[in-house]
């Protein structure tokens, strides 16, 4: 079946650091990828839709300058959390569209000290 | 925008018991409906989906779900659970634009 690889699985870093998370579709091409954020005991909240070769579409309330998304190829999207602060600590999950389905990565646990 | 409501936050039951998880959505148009499962330490996996046709959908691992349009519901069922069904279950909806709206999730704990 379709596999989505997300890396790293866990990152701990100091406040003010920028962190890059990669999302790769391993055996299929994905024009569209999605980035979600999940708080403890809560649902996945869509942050943005990543479109290959064009600008990402951000959901209301998500700071596009804070969460930079690049989708340079049909198999790779990256999310960069810039100048991360403790309130950015969360579980970030990507998915890749394999129409009409989405396939999810394992998620990245980001902890900002 | 559509919203998804899952009625139970945490369900605890014994092996061989029957399971039903409620899911309601708010959207008046045509929707696609999904149930995902997240086992401890693993990624979200698709259990089953409904796009059209027979409203009773059978998925993997003995799960099924019934779409009742008049009730805006898509409840998940399994007649006899196993310890390995311990997981987080998410209902999700999209309205054709491939953006998924998730419910808050239900933690299911099956006691051996």
Coordinates of C-alpha atoms in Angstrom, one line a residue:
Chain A
X1 CA 0.0 0.0 0.0
X2 CA 0.9 3.7 -0.2
X3 CA 3.5 4.8 2.2
X4 CA 4.2 8.3 3.5
X5 CA 7.4 8.8 5.4
X6 CA 7.7 11.7 7.8
X7 CA 11.0 12.7 9.3
X8 CA 12.1 13.3 12.0
X9 CA 9.8 11.5 14.3
X10 CA 10.8 13.5 17.3
X11 CA 12.8 16.7 17.8
X12 CA 13.7 18.6 20.9
X13 CA 15.2 22.1 20.5
X14 CA 15.8 25.4 22.1
X15 CA 13.4 28.3 21.8
X16 CA 14.3 30.5 18.8
X17 CA 15.4 27.6 16.6
X18 CA 13.9 26.8 13.3
X19 CA 12.9 23.2 12.7
X20 CA 12.3 21.5 9.4
X21 CA 10.0 18.5 9.0
X22 CA 9.9 16.4 5.8
X23 CA 7.0 14.5 4.4
X24 CA 7.7 12.1 1.5
X25 CA 5.4 9.9 -0.5
X26 CA 7.5 6.8 -1.1
X27 CA 5.6 4.9 -3.8
X28 CA 3.3 7.4 -5.4
X29 CA 3.2 10.9 -6.5
X30 CA 1.3 13.5 -4.6
X31 CA 0.4 16.8 -6.1
X32 CA -1.2 17.8 -2.8
X33 CA -0.1 17.2 0.7
X34 CA -1.6 18.3 3.9
X35 CA -0.1 19.4 7.2
X36 CA -2.0 18.9 10.5
X37 CA -1.4 19.7 14.1
X38 CA -2.7 17.6 16.9
X39 CA -2.8 18.7 20.6
X40 CA -3.1 16.2 23.4
X41 CA -6.5 14.6 23.6
X42 CA -7.7 16.7 20.6
X43 CA -8.4 16.2 17.0
X44 CA -6.2 16.8 14.1
X45 CA -6.5 20.4 12.9
X46 CA -5.6 21.1 9.3
X47 CA -2.9 23.8 9.1
X48 CA -2.3 24.1 5.4
X49 CA -2.6 22.5 2.1
X50 CA 0.7 22.1 0.2
X51 CA 0.5 22.2 -3.6
X52 CA 3.4 21.1 -5.7
X53 CA 4.9 24.0 -7.6
X54 CA 2.7 26.7 -6.0
X55 CA 2.1 28.4 -2.8
X56 CA 0.6 26.6 0.1
X57 CA -2.9 27.4 1.2
X58 CA -3.2 28.2 4.9
X59 CA -6.2 27.7 7.1
X60 CA -7.6 30.6 9.1
X61 CA -5.5 31.5 12.1
X62 CA -2.3 29.8 10.9
X63 CA 0.6 32.1 10.5
X64 CA 2.2 31.5 7.1
X65 CA 5.4 33.3 8.1
X66 CA 5.7 31.1 11.1
X67 CA 5.0 27.8 9.3
X68 CA 6.8 27.8 6.0
X69 CA 5.7 25.1 3.6
X70 CA 7.6 24.1 0.5
X71 CA 6.4 21.5 -2.0
X72 CA 9.2 21.4 -4.5
X73 CA 8.5 17.9 -6.0
X74 CA 5.7 15.4 -6.4
X75 CA 7.1 13.3 -3.5
X76 CA 8.3 15.8 -1.0
X77 CA 6.8 18.6 1.1
X78 CA 8.5 20.3 4.0
X79 CA 7.2 22.3 6.9
X80 CA 9.6 24.7 8.6
X81 CA 8.6 26.0 12.0
X82 CA 10.5 29.3 12.2
X83 CA 11.8 30.8 15.4
X84 CA 10.0 28.1 17.4
X85 CA 8.7 28.9 20.9
X86 CA 7.3 26.6 23.6
X87 CA 3.7 27.2 22.4
X88 CA 4.7 25.6 19.1
X89 CA 5.3 22.3 20.9
X90 CA 2.9 19.8 19.4
X91 CA 2.4 16.7 17.3
X92 CA 2.6 17.5 13.5
X93 CA 1.3 15.1 11.0
X94 CA 1.4 15.2 7.2
X95 CA -0.7 13.4 4.7
X96 CA -0.4 12.9 0.9
X97 CA -3.3 12.9 -1.4
X98 CA -3.7 9.7 -3.4
X99 CA -7.1 10.6 -4.8
X100 CA -9.6 10.1 -3.4
X101 CA -7.8 9.1 -0.2
X102 CA -5.1 10.6 2.0
X103 CA -2.2 8.6 3.4
X104 CA -0.7 9.7 6.6
X105 CA 2.8 9.9 7.9
X106 CA 3.8 8.8 11.4
X107 CA 3.9 12.3 12.8
X108 CA 6.6 14.4 14.4
X109 CA 6.7 15.2 18.1
X110 CA 8.1 18.7 18.4
X111 CA 9.2 19.9 21.8
X112 CA 10.5 23.4 22.3
X113 CA 12.4 24.1 25.5
Chain B
X1 CA -17.4 24.7 7.0
X2 CA -18.2 21.2 8.1
X3 CA -17.7 20.0 11.7
X4 CA -17.5 16.5 13.1
X5 CA -18.7 15.3 16.5
X6 CA -17.7 12.1 18.2
X7 CA -19.8 11.3 21.1
X8 CA -17.5 9.3 23.3
X9 CA -14.1 10.4 24.5
X10 CA -13.1 7.2 26.0
X11 CA -14.7 3.8 25.8
X12 CA -13.6 0.8 28.0
X13 CA -14.9 -2.6 27.3
X14 CA -14.0 -6.3 27.6
X15 CA -12.9 -8.6 24.9
X16 CA -15.8 -10.1 22.9
X17 CA -18.1 -7.1 23.7
X18 CA -19.7 -5.2 20.9
X19 CA -18.5 -1.7 20.1
X20 CA -20.3 1.2 18.6
X21 CA -18.8 4.6 18.2
X22 CA -21.0 7.6 17.3
X23 CA -20.1 10.2 14.7
X24 CA -22.2 13.1 13.5
X25 CA -21.3 15.8 11.0
X26 CA -22.8 19.1 10.1
X27 CA -22.8 19.8 6.4
X28 CA -25.8 19.9 4.1
X29 CA -24.2 18.8 0.9
X30 CA -22.6 15.7 -0.5
X31 CA -19.9 14.3 1.8
X32 CA -17.3 11.6 1.9
X33 CA -17.0 9.9 5.2
X34 CA -14.1 8.1 6.8
X35 CA -13.1 6.2 9.9
X36 CA -9.4 6.1 10.8
X37 CA -7.7 4.2 13.5
X38 CA -4.4 5.1 15.2
X39 CA -2.8 2.2 17.1
X40 CA -0.3 3.2 19.9
X41 CA 2.8 4.5 18.3
X42 CA 1.6 4.2 14.7
X43 CA 0.3 6.4 12.0
X44 CA -3.4 6.9 11.1
X45 CA -4.8 4.1 9.0
X46 CA -8.0 4.0 7.1
X47 CA -10.5 1.6 8.5
X48 CA -13.3 2.2 6.0
X49 CA -14.8 4.9 3.8
X50 CA -18.1 5.9 2.3
X51 CA -18.5 7.8 -0.9
X52 CA -21.8 6.6 -2.3
X53 CA -23.9 3.5 -2.8
X54 CA -24.8 1.0 0.0
X55 CA -24.9 3.0 3.2
X56 CA -23.6 0.0 5.2
X57 CA -19.9 -0.1 4.6
X58 CA -17.6 -2.9 5.6
X59 CA -14.0 -2.2 6.4
X60 CA -10.9 -4.0 7.6
X61 CA -10.6 -6.0 10.8
X62 CA -14.3 -6.7 11.1
X63 CA -15.4 -3.1 11.4
X64 CA -18.4 -1.7 9.6
X65 CA -20.2 1.7 9.6
X66 CA -23.6 2.8 8.6
X67 CA -24.3 6.1 6.9
X68 CA -27.7 7.5 7.8
X69 CA -28.2 10.6 5.8
X70 CA -31.2 11.9 7.6
X71 CA -29.3 11.8 10.9
X72 CA -26.1 13.1 9.5
X73 CA -24.4 10.1 11.2
X74 CA -21.8 7.6 10.3
X75 CA -21.4 5.3 13.3
X76 CA -18.7 2.7 13.6
X77 CA -19.5 -0.8 14.8
X78 CA -17.7 -4.1 15.6
X79 CA -19.7 -7.1 16.9
X80 CA -16.9 -8.6 19.0
X81 CA -13.8 -6.6 19.9
X82 CA -10.3 -8.0 20.6
X83 CA -7.6 -6.7 22.8
X84 CA -5.7 -5.6 19.7
X85 CA -8.5 -3.2 18.9
X86 CA -7.2 -0.9 21.6
X87 CA -6.5 2.3 19.7
X88 CA -7.7 5.9 19.0
X89 CA -10.5 6.1 16.5
X90 CA -11.2 9.2 14.4
X91 CA -14.2 10.0 12.2
X92 CA -13.5 12.3 9.3
X93 CA -15.5 14.1 6.7
X94 CA -14.7 15.9 3.5
X95 CA -17.0 17.7 1.1
X96 CA -15.2 16.8 -2.1
X97 CA -12.3 19.2 -1.8
X98 CA -10.1 16.6 -0.2
X99 CA -9.7 18.6 3.0
X100 CA -10.5 16.4 5.9
X101 CA -12.3 17.6 9.0
X102 CA -11.7 15.3 11.9
X103 CA -13.7 14.5 15.0
X104 CA -12.0 14.8 18.4
X105 CA -11.3 11.1 18.5
X106 CA -12.4 8.2 20.8
X107 CA -9.9 6.2 22.8
X108 CA -11.0 2.6 22.9
X109 CA -9.5 0.4 25.6
X110 CA -10.2 -3.3 25.4
X111 CA -9.5 -5.3 28.5
X112 CA -8.3 -8.9 28.1

